[in-house]
Amino acid sequence: MAIFYRKIEQGKALIISGLGKPKVKFSGAIVNPFLDKVEVMDISVKTIEIDRRGKNGLICKDMIRADIIVSFYIRVNATEEDVKQVASMVGCERASDINTLETLFSAKFSEALKTAGIRMDFVELFDNRDQFKEEIIKVIGSDLNGYSLEDAAIDYIEQTPLDALDEDNMQDSEGIRKITEITSKKHILTNEFEKDEEKEITRKNVETKETIYELERQQAEAEAKQLREIATAQAREESLTAQVQAEERLKAETAEKKTEEELGIVEENKRRAIELAAKGREREIGVESERVEQARELQATERERLVTIEQWRKDKDVEVEKKAIQEVIRERVALERSVAEEQEKIKDVEKIADAERTRQADVIIAEKDAQELLVRETVEAEAKEIAAKFIANETVILAEADKKQAEHEAEAAMVRAAAKIKVEAADGMAKVEVEKAEAEAIELKGRAEAIALREIKTAEADGTLANGTAEAKAKTAMYNSDAEGTTKIGTADAHAMAAKFEADANGINQKADAMKNFDGVGREHEEFKLELNLEERIKIAEIDKDRQVAEYQSEIMGEAMRSADIDIVGGDGVFLDNFFKSITLAKSVDAFVDESAVAKGFIDGENKIGEQLKNLIGAEGLKAADIKDLTVSALLAKLALEGKKESTRKVATSLQEHVSAMGLQDLMAMYLAK
């Protein structure tokens, strides 16, 4: 029996035909070779490929033709009935032949593709392949006369090229229209996206470059600032070193000069003491004729002393003026040193300033000549007047000659006082020389010191003028300020007083020549000398007060300038002229307010215009920076037109009339409101 048993491979079915109905076996069976006929049918899965491309492409719902390749997987159902049905209809051998299968099912499958494809648009078909496959399987069904559709796979799907379509075909022409419409829109969108991309890239590039440029600029600024700070620190240290050296040298020279002057004073006092002792001995042992001669010599000594006192007083007043000028110049030199590093940048402005200073120097020289002529004429007239008075008093002097003996003791005291005055004057002169030497030492530093030296020489020339009108007019022409007029008056008065002292000295000299042959001094001369001594002490006290105030102001100014952040605009001449103009203006305003009783009344009195102005500024919320460049009239006009409150505008309008009546309209508002 074992030899009659026949096994069958997997995926195949054994069909036995013999006595009775055919039998189907899927694993194996006993076969009688004499009675049974045995056939083998392949029931494994077979693939049928449907290819529709070009003109045969699949028409979709939107009339767009699609090229498509679909593989169908079919097999004979592994059931006895289905195997018998296929065997009876197709035959066992043909049932497994691929050509037979294509012949049997190609048309059916193609029709299923058309049916499923016409239900979906091309894009929908392309995006939803699973749904399309399910539609195909659904249309074909699962019962294929013993065969079954196992699965279907879409291997390829694309739009049919336009050149493969028939323009005369209604469906193809509609598809061409839709394809053209869709592709045109897509091209437009694509172009927009490309342009947007290009624009965005360009914008990013521009922003990147701008950022890079800004960072490079900041880096360059930081490097330049660092270099500038290093250069400034080096220049500052060099300047301080030179200043210390100059100060030490000046101290040594000053001490040497002071020692020489003290020795000279001691020798002079000793010589005078010897002469006085000799004259005393001659007076005691001399006869009446010797008394007359002695009186004449004492009168000559008196004349010399008076002339010397007046000359010292005149020189002292001149030196006081020089010292004030030197103080201003020293401040200017300090400021010049702080801006020396900026001078290279402003050469053009410097040339203009030099030309302006040259022009002003010419004006000053011309006015100086005129003033010297005027002073000489004034001095001659006063000298003649004094000489006439002395001649008129000659008779009185002759009558009082016998009083000379009593005056001799007073003369000794006066000589001692004169010596003391000379010592004090020598100290003052030494101080002036020290300050002058300090200024000259500072002036040796670079371009700033050269300019300062030129200014010092000009200031010294101005200080020796008999009358300060030329300097006042020059400053008035430069600044065009009413306040400068006040400075002009004060300077003119000071130099006029110096000229008066010089004229008085000349008159006294003539008086001494007239009195040298007589013994005794009149009451009027004594009173005159006492008045001069009193005036001298008052002036010395005032000078000392002004010196202390100037020292305190210089210390305050130094502290303020040390930490100040100053923006320098203009060259050395322009900036410093403006700076000293503001200082002079401030001093002029202070002098005007101090000397004017009416102005004091408006500032500190019952009217208190300064207090009212301060209240207006506070009510409007103005800061110091808002009014620092405004005059009183400009500030009141601004408040009268732009005041926030009606009361403010009314008060400002009322104050305008008072300010104009008092001549305060051109003063800086910050001085009245401080």
XYZ file of C-alpha atoms in Angstrom:
674
model
C 0.000 0.000 0.000
C 2.845 2.347 0.692
C 3.934 2.190 -2.891
C 0.556 3.442 -4.010
C 0.536 6.420 -1.618
C 1.299 9.702 -3.423
C 2.286 12.887 -1.619
C 1.594 16.386 -2.915
C 3.644 19.588 -2.426
C 2.364 22.631 -0.600
C 0.543 25.065 -2.903
C -0.724 22.291 -5.099
C -3.819 20.125 -5.098
C -4.139 16.420 -6.118
C -7.224 15.567 -8.201
C -8.050 11.845 -8.440
C -10.542 10.684 -11.051
C -11.618 7.066 -10.909
C -14.652 5.061 -10.072
C -17.146 7.598 -8.776
C -16.784 11.365 -8.348
C -13.415 13.135 -8.569
C -11.620 13.560 -5.318
C -9.410 16.465 -4.268
C -6.542 16.005 -1.866
C -4.224 18.757 -0.594
C -1.644 16.589 1.247
C -1.608 13.118 -0.308
C -3.684 10.007 -1.038
C -3.531 6.291 -2.051
C -3.786 6.073 -5.805
C -4.516 2.920 -7.754
C -2.542 3.298 -10.908
C -4.814 0.939 -12.723
C -8.107 2.446 -11.762
C -7.450 6.148 -10.922
C -6.239 9.086 -13.021
C -4.171 11.612 -11.092
C -3.763 15.371 -11.987
C -1.923 18.069 -10.098
C -3.222 21.677 -9.994
C -1.091 24.621 -8.894
C -3.159 26.588 -6.368
C -0.419 29.021 -5.241
C -0.776 32.783 -5.629
C -0.183 34.202 -9.097
C 0.447 37.845 -10.114
C -1.351 39.625 -12.909
C 0.017 43.075 -13.802
C -2.220 45.652 -15.434
C -0.251 48.450 -17.162
C -2.214 51.471 -18.394
C -0.053 54.356 -19.612
C -0.022 56.993 -22.301
C -3.195 57.125 -24.344
C -4.478 54.124 -22.387
C -3.988 55.904 -19.094
C -6.656 55.799 -16.424
C -9.252 58.603 -16.603
C -9.944 60.141 -13.199
C -13.022 61.963 -11.997
C -11.484 65.383 -12.884
C -10.710 64.125 -16.417
C -7.000 64.003 -15.757
C -5.408 60.901 -17.234
C -3.076 58.892 -14.993
C -0.365 56.396 -15.874
C -0.791 53.445 -13.528
C 0.603 49.956 -12.984
C -1.336 47.658 -10.637
C -0.427 44.111 -9.601
C -3.271 41.715 -8.709
C -2.562 38.636 -6.613
C -4.989 35.710 -7.288
C -5.095 32.022 -6.533
C -7.410 29.046 -6.655
C -9.325 28.720 -3.422
C -8.023 25.815 -1.360
C -11.402 24.152 -1.164
C -12.497 20.959 -2.825
C -15.452 22.594 -4.570
C -13.450 25.518 -5.975
C -10.656 23.224 -7.147
C -13.177 20.940 -8.881
C -14.892 23.981 -10.445
C -11.611 25.384 -11.814
C -10.520 21.960 -12.998
C -13.773 21.398 -14.844
C -13.855 24.939 -16.375
C -10.183 25.609 -17.142
C -8.331 22.397 -16.648
C -5.633 21.519 -14.216
C -2.708 22.537 -16.389
C -4.209 25.793 -17.686
C -5.464 26.761 -14.247
C -1.919 27.665 -13.189
C -0.707 29.171 -16.481
C -0.139 32.951 -16.215
C -1.159 33.592 -19.806
C -4.417 31.790 -19.208
C -4.998 33.849 -16.096
C -4.293 37.132 -17.943
C -6.664 36.086 -20.676
C -9.328 35.302 -18.135
C -8.976 38.325 -15.827
C -7.221 41.226 -17.669
C -10.402 42.670 -19.012
C -12.164 42.322 -15.676
C -9.319 43.921 -13.768
C -8.981 46.778 -16.277
C -12.667 47.471 -16.013
C -12.384 47.501 -12.241
C -9.565 50.055 -12.493
C -11.670 52.313 -14.697
C -14.661 52.002 -12.415
C -12.666 52.800 -9.278
C -10.597 55.541 -10.963
C -13.561 57.488 -12.323
C -14.838 57.874 -8.767
C -11.785 59.856 -7.554
C -9.884 62.974 -8.646
C -6.263 62.523 -9.656
C -4.898 64.259 -6.570
C -7.238 62.262 -4.342
C -6.250 59.045 -6.089
C -2.569 59.940 -5.748
C -2.818 60.846 -2.069
C -5.221 58.064 -0.977
C -3.833 54.936 -2.583
C -5.198 52.650 0.089
C -8.691 53.924 -0.526
C -8.208 53.462 -4.280
C -6.994 49.912 -3.736
C -9.994 49.113 -1.558
C -12.304 50.486 -4.249
C -10.651 48.226 -6.840
C -10.993 45.153 -4.641
C -14.556 46.108 -3.847
C -15.462 46.375 -7.541
C -13.766 43.067 -8.477
C -15.205 41.155 -5.545
C -13.860 37.991 -3.988
C -15.665 35.274 -6.049
C -13.969 34.695 -9.367
C -15.378 31.248 -10.327
C -13.125 29.298 -8.012
C -10.410 31.909 -7.926
C -10.021 34.490 -5.192
C -8.354 37.947 -5.253
C -5.857 37.893 -2.436
C -4.589 41.466 -2.752
C -3.758 44.312 -5.118
C -0.739 46.638 -5.148
C -0.320 49.945 -6.945
C 3.255 49.813 -8.233
C 3.257 53.083 -10.174
C 0.990 56.066 -10.533
C 1.805 59.396 -12.201
C 0.083 61.999 -14.320
C 0.144 61.172 -17.993
C 2.482 63.575 -19.865
C 0.707 66.272 -21.892
C 2.387 65.204 -25.122
C 0.703 61.775 -24.749
C -2.787 63.284 -24.557
C -5.104 63.824 -27.474
C -6.234 67.441 -27.709
C -9.165 66.392 -29.876
C -10.406 64.051 -27.185
C -13.004 65.746 -25.024
C -11.797 64.099 -21.850
C -8.139 64.751 -22.616
C -8.789 68.395 -23.561
C -10.584 68.938 -20.247
C -7.706 67.258 -18.445
C -5.194 69.432 -20.316
C -7.109 72.562 -19.255
C -7.153 71.542 -15.591
C -3.513 70.505 -15.639
C -2.538 73.824 -17.206
C -4.622 75.759 -14.693
C -3.235 73.891 -11.702
C 0.377 73.995 -12.880
C 0.118 77.717 -13.648
C -1.103 78.426 -10.128
C 1.604 76.203 -8.702
C 4.230 77.953 -10.797
C 2.999 81.324 -9.547
C 3.096 80.155 -5.936
C 6.493 78.590 -6.483
C 7.786 81.823 -7.963
C 6.352 83.777 -5.029
C 7.969 81.395 -2.580
C 11.276 81.665 -4.413
C 11.099 85.470 -4.455
C 10.111 85.558 -0.775
C 12.985 83.258 -0.011
C 15.392 85.455 -1.966
C 14.011 88.583 -0.284
C 14.275 87.053 3.198
C 17.811 85.885 2.522
C 18.767 89.356 1.280
C 17.146 90.986 4.329
C 18.994 88.649 6.660
C 22.249 89.392 4.859
C 21.655 93.134 5.169
C 20.831 92.839 8.882
C 23.909 90.697 9.412
C 26.138 93.220 7.639
C 24.583 96.103 9.580
C 25.223 94.262 12.835
C 28.803 93.532 11.814
C 29.389 97.159 10.802
C 27.914 98.399 14.086
C 30.089 96.014 16.103
C 33.165 97.074 14.129
C 32.274 100.740 14.725
C 31.859 100.141 18.464
C 35.165 98.297 18.533
C 36.899 101.171 16.714
C 35.347 103.704 19.115
C 36.449 101.673 22.132
C 40.007 101.389 20.794
C 40.149 105.113 19.971
C 38.788 105.983 23.420
C 41.379 103.770 25.096
C 44.215 105.348 23.094
C 42.898 108.826 23.885
C 42.711 108.065 27.625
C 46.249 106.654 27.605
C 47.578 109.735 25.805
C 45.692 112.006 28.204
C 47.083 110.218 31.266
C 50.636 110.388 29.905
C 50.310 114.082 29.084
C 48.841 114.778 32.533
C 51.713 113.000 34.303
C 54.322 114.809 32.190
C 52.646 118.134 32.911
C 52.527 117.463 36.666
C 56.199 116.443 36.643
C 57.212 119.635 34.861
C 55.062 121.697 37.220
C 56.653 120.158 40.331
C 60.136 120.764 38.925
C 59.275 124.370 38.123
C 57.794 124.911 41.590
C 60.893 123.546 43.319
C 63.158 125.703 41.168
C 61.005 128.743 41.913
C 61.137 128.057 45.648
C 64.931 128.028 45.558
C 65.158 131.181 43.448
C 62.546 132.917 45.588
C 64.382 132.095 48.806
C 67.619 133.398 47.319
C 65.993 136.630 46.157
C 64.257 137.104 49.478
C 67.545 136.673 51.341
C 69.232 139.233 49.105
C 66.382 141.683 49.608
C 66.435 141.257 53.390
C 70.195 141.821 53.437
C 69.741 144.930 51.321
C 67.070 146.231 53.674
C 69.301 145.618 56.707
C 72.216 147.419 55.037
C 69.973 150.297 54.065
C 68.618 150.591 57.603
C 72.121 150.441 58.996
C 73.313 153.127 56.597
C 70.372 155.355 57.447
C 70.886 154.834 61.169
C 74.539 155.849 60.806
C 73.587 158.898 58.793
C 70.928 159.878 61.341
C 73.425 159.500 64.194
C 75.962 161.642 62.325
C 73.353 164.285 61.639
C 72.364 164.212 65.317
C 75.944 164.783 66.385
C 76.267 167.611 63.903
C 73.067 169.168 65.255
C 74.274 168.971 68.876
C 77.748 170.428 68.307
C 76.951 172.649 65.357
C 76.261 176.301 65.366
C 73.244 178.122 64.047
C 74.541 177.933 60.505
C 75.014 174.214 60.878
C 71.437 173.980 62.165
C 70.196 175.602 58.980
C 72.311 173.231 56.882
C 71.155 170.300 58.939
C 67.528 171.365 58.524
C 68.019 171.526 54.774
C 69.478 168.026 54.711
C 66.660 166.687 56.870
C 64.142 168.303 54.524
C 65.869 166.569 51.625
C 65.574 163.301 53.522
C 61.904 164.005 54.151
C 61.357 164.675 50.459
C 63.105 161.461 49.475
C 61.113 159.490 51.992
C 57.788 160.915 50.832
C 58.673 160.353 47.204
C 59.778 156.819 48.007
C 56.579 156.120 49.937
C 54.404 157.394 47.114
C 56.456 155.521 44.538
C 56.133 152.313 46.573
C 52.415 152.886 46.944
C 52.035 153.431 43.222
C 54.158 150.353 42.457
C 52.180 148.333 44.983
C 48.855 149.289 43.354
C 50.267 148.440 39.947
C 51.564 145.121 41.240
C 48.160 144.360 42.783
C 46.613 144.845 39.366
C 49.337 142.698 37.850
C 48.696 140.017 40.441
C 44.978 139.982 39.610
C 45.837 139.684 35.941
C 48.361 136.939 36.717
C 45.691 135.021 38.664
C 43.389 135.111 35.655
C 46.255 134.137 33.374
C 47.196 131.248 35.691
C 43.641 129.936 35.512
C 43.739 130.356 31.775
C 47.065 128.506 31.551
C 45.587 125.616 33.557
C 42.664 125.443 31.178
C 45.026 125.749 28.193
C 46.923 122.719 29.455
C 43.690 120.686 29.707
C 42.812 121.394 26.067
C 46.303 121.107 24.585
C 45.456 117.718 23.079
C 42.622 119.313 21.092
C 44.712 122.073 19.500
C 45.869 120.013 16.523
C 42.258 119.577 15.457
C 41.453 123.287 15.375
C 44.333 124.877 13.461
C 42.011 126.776 11.173
C 40.158 128.293 14.134
C 43.479 129.129 15.783
C 44.595 131.108 12.738
C 41.375 133.106 12.820
C 41.829 133.743 16.558
C 45.449 134.861 15.988
C 44.307 137.309 13.331
C 41.626 138.650 15.677
C 44.119 139.027 18.527
C 46.521 140.851 16.193
C 43.756 143.244 15.233
C 42.832 143.789 18.880
C 46.505 144.365 19.785
C 46.705 147.089 17.158
C 43.582 148.698 18.609
C 44.980 148.477 22.146
C 48.317 149.995 21.093
C 46.570 152.893 19.380
C 44.352 153.509 22.387
C 47.342 153.135 24.697
C 49.211 155.915 22.889
C 46.170 158.162 23.136
C 45.707 157.415 26.821
C 49.393 158.010 27.597
C 49.170 161.416 25.964
C 46.048 162.181 28.013
C 47.713 161.002 31.222
C 50.809 163.125 30.600
C 48.700 166.199 30.040
C 46.663 165.441 33.180
C 49.796 164.885 35.278
C 51.387 168.111 34.055
C 48.237 170.081 34.898
C 47.994 168.574 38.367
C 51.717 169.141 38.945
C 51.365 172.785 38.015
C 48.409 173.127 40.365
C 50.313 171.528 43.238
C 53.373 173.688 42.513
C 51.209 176.791 42.692
C 49.860 175.689 46.046
C 53.372 175.048 47.340
C 54.537 178.488 46.222
C 51.560 180.037 47.981
C 52.418 178.192 51.151
C 56.107 179.100 51.008
C 55.626 182.056 53.368
C 53.971 179.792 55.911
C 56.821 177.320 55.635
C 59.410 180.072 56.213
C 57.538 181.203 59.307
C 57.421 177.745 60.717
C 61.079 176.879 60.118
C 61.802 177.118 63.813
C 59.503 174.141 64.391
C 61.948 171.831 62.598
C 63.796 170.958 65.778
C 60.627 169.481 67.283
C 59.850 167.718 64.074
C 63.244 166.038 64.080
C 62.134 163.400 66.590
C 58.944 162.811 64.617
C 61.119 162.383 61.535
C 63.013 159.523 63.165
C 59.735 157.729 63.900
C 58.587 158.380 60.352
C 61.842 156.917 58.999
C 61.254 153.784 61.016
C 57.678 153.585 59.691
C 59.002 154.100 56.177
C 61.467 151.255 56.673
C 58.656 149.022 57.876
C 56.534 149.978 54.868
C 59.450 149.241 52.580
C 59.897 145.803 54.150
C 56.204 145.055 53.653
C 56.388 146.355 50.111
C 59.453 144.189 49.498
C 57.528 141.145 50.744
C 54.657 142.019 48.424
C 57.047 142.427 45.523
C 58.658 139.081 46.348
C 55.259 137.399 46.307
C 54.465 139.002 42.980
C 57.799 137.819 41.590
C 57.110 134.277 42.848
C 53.684 134.223 41.256
C 55.110 135.599 38.042
C 57.854 132.953 38.051
C 55.264 130.232 38.660
C 53.226 131.429 35.694
C 56.346 131.570 33.514
C 57.331 128.014 34.559
C 53.907 126.684 33.657
C 54.039 128.531 30.346
C 57.027 126.420 29.249
C 54.787 123.378 28.546
C 54.194 122.947 24.789
C 51.898 124.950 22.620
C 49.592 125.883 25.483
C 52.522 127.462 27.427
C 53.576 129.457 24.330
C 50.092 130.901 24.016
C 50.018 131.626 27.762
C 53.378 133.465 27.501
C 51.978 135.654 24.764
C 48.911 136.387 26.923
C 51.130 137.192 29.946
C 53.128 139.725 27.970
C 49.938 141.336 26.747
C 48.543 141.376 30.309
C 51.757 142.931 31.668
C 51.609 145.623 29.011
C 47.990 146.329 29.897
C 48.861 146.438 33.618
C 51.377 149.242 33.052
C 48.861 151.471 31.298
C 48.127 154.757 33.118
C 44.491 154.397 32.218
C 42.540 151.128 31.644
C 40.172 152.580 29.036
C 41.947 150.814 26.151
C 41.567 147.421 27.778
C 37.912 148.084 28.634
C 37.185 149.181 25.045
C 38.984 146.131 23.612
C 36.952 143.774 25.804
C 33.772 145.701 24.989
C 34.488 145.264 21.255
C 35.063 141.531 21.767
C 32.120 140.724 23.921
C 29.614 143.492 23.056
C 28.170 143.271 26.547
C 26.749 145.945 28.815
C 28.177 144.143 31.830
C 31.648 144.603 30.309
C 31.093 148.336 30.630
C 31.063 147.928 34.389
C 34.393 146.090 34.224
C 35.750 148.887 32.046
C 34.775 151.523 34.629
C 36.356 149.582 37.503
C 39.597 148.997 35.604
C 39.741 152.623 34.465
C 39.258 153.826 38.051
C 42.068 151.610 39.302
C 44.548 152.831 36.697
C 43.349 156.419 37.062
C 44.119 156.165 40.771
C 47.585 154.824 39.905
C 48.099 157.781 37.556
C 46.926 160.156 40.301
C 49.447 158.685 42.730
C 52.168 159.157 40.166
C 51.131 162.794 39.669
C 51.011 163.311 43.445
C 54.507 161.897 43.727
C 55.800 164.332 41.108
C 54.038 167.176 42.929
C 55.585 166.164 46.228
C 58.959 166.061 44.501
C 58.512 169.664 43.400
C 57.316 170.546 46.898
C 60.434 169.012 48.413
C 62.648 170.989 46.032
C 60.887 174.157 47.137
C 61.147 173.280 50.837
C 64.692 171.886 50.951
C 66.175 175.150 52.261
C 63.733 175.442 55.161
C 63.282 173.780 58.551
C 59.871 172.321 59.644
C 56.768 170.824 58.088
C 53.316 172.424 58.197
C 50.195 171.046 59.761
C 48.639 170.543 56.355
C 51.464 168.248 55.268
C 51.153 166.188 58.398
C 47.425 165.787 57.906
C 48.016 164.818 54.302
C 50.521 162.155 55.353
C 48.173 160.761 57.968
C 45.401 160.512 55.397
C 47.733 158.691 53.015
C 48.758 156.229 55.724
C 45.133 155.570 56.642
C 44.193 155.063 53.005
C 47.159 152.733 52.565
C 46.083 150.534 55.481
C 42.514 150.415 54.142
C 43.714 149.423 50.675
C 46.032 146.766 52.069
C 43.135 145.277 54.076
C 40.922 145.280 50.975
C 43.640 143.622 48.879
C 44.182 140.953 51.542
C 40.426 140.303 51.666
C 40.253 140.010 47.864
C 43.283 137.713 47.891
C 41.668 135.339 50.412
C 38.413 135.324 48.458
C 40.336 134.617 45.232
C 42.209 131.743 46.918
C 38.985 130.155 48.136
C 37.390 130.639 44.714
C 40.413 129.103 42.972
C 40.277 126.075 45.313
C 36.565 125.619 44.628
C 37.131 126.092 40.903
C 39.977 123.559 40.948
C 37.837 120.931 42.721
C 34.954 121.529 40.310
C 37.159 121.408 37.211
C 38.949 118.283 38.435
C 35.798 116.138 38.212
C 34.006 118.148 35.529
C 33.117 116.673 32.153
C 33.909 119.585 29.821
C 33.064 119.599 26.122
C 35.480 122.021 24.452
C 34.120 123.683 21.331
C 36.412 125.966 19.344
C 40.128 126.622 19.353
C 42.377 127.800 22.144
C 41.521 131.452 21.573
C 37.807 130.946 20.965
C 37.165 128.665 23.932
C 39.246 130.635 26.424
C 37.889 133.974 25.227
C 34.369 132.661 25.792
C 35.360 131.211 29.152
C 36.962 134.433 30.400
C 34.110 136.400 28.941
C 31.732 134.469 31.195
C 34.036 135.006 34.213
C 34.353 138.726 33.482
C 30.626 138.990 32.974
C 29.979 137.291 36.308
C 32.409 139.620 38.075
C 30.824 142.615 36.373
C 27.373 141.517 37.445
C 28.558 141.049 41.024
C 30.182 144.491 41.011
C 27.099 146.073 39.494
C 24.824 144.526 42.104
C 27.186 145.374 44.977
C 27.624 149.025 43.949
C 24.061 149.779 42.796
C 21.624 150.536 45.620
C 18.691 150.314 43.223
C 19.797 146.901 41.932
C 20.240 145.693 45.522
C 16.717 146.843 46.260
C 15.340 144.812 43.422
C 17.304 141.732 44.388
C 17.403 141.862 48.190
C 14.992 144.679 49.063
C 11.257 144.918 49.242
C 10.710 144.364 45.502
C 12.935 141.240 45.476
C 12.936 140.765 41.713
C 15.400 137.908 42.093
C 13.010 136.120 44.482
C 10.084 136.676 42.105
C 12.137 135.398 39.184
C 13.150 132.323 41.191
C 9.488 131.642 42.061
C 8.502 131.871 38.379
C 11.261 129.425 37.408
C 10.167 126.981 40.125
C 6.487 127.270 39.146
C 7.318 126.436 35.530
C 9.558 123.512 36.523
C 12.606 124.937 34.728
C 16.083 123.582 35.494
C 19.405 125.399 35.628
C 20.305 123.978 32.219
C 17.137 125.535 30.746
C 18.079 129.111 31.717
C 21.881 129.069 31.702
C 22.078 130.762 28.270
C 19.105 133.162 28.698
C 19.230 136.804 29.654
C 16.649 138.207 32.072
C 14.660 139.799 29.239
C 14.740 136.593 27.150
C 13.573 134.474 30.112
C 10.727 136.864 30.980
C 9.639 137.016 27.320
C 9.578 133.219 27.173
C 7.539 132.965 30.380
C 5.144 135.716 29.233
C 4.410 133.863 25.976
C 4.758 130.195 26.962
C 3.939 130.175 30.678
C 1.798 127.244 31.819
C -0.306 129.425 34.137
C -2.082 132.718 33.528
C -0.613 134.127 36.753
C 2.901 133.288 35.574
C 2.386 135.112 32.285
C 0.996 138.191 34.042
C 3.859 138.386 36.557
C 6.438 137.897 33.780
C 4.859 140.717 31.736
C 4.889 143.022 34.764
C 8.519 142.230 35.574
C 9.611 143.041 32.015
C 8.824 146.723 32.549
C 10.715 146.888 35.878
C 13.737 145.064 34.453
C 13.895 147.375 31.423
C 13.562 150.451 33.649
C 16.495 149.278 35.792
C 18.680 148.292 32.829
C 18.871 144.651 33.993
C 17.442 143.160 30.824
C 20.818 142.017 29.418
C 22.048 140.344 32.611
C 22.143 136.563 32.697
C 19.024 135.206 34.388
C 20.945 132.641 36.436
C 22.736 135.428 38.387
C 19.535 137.172 39.510
C 17.783 133.895 40.294
C 20.600 132.270 42.277
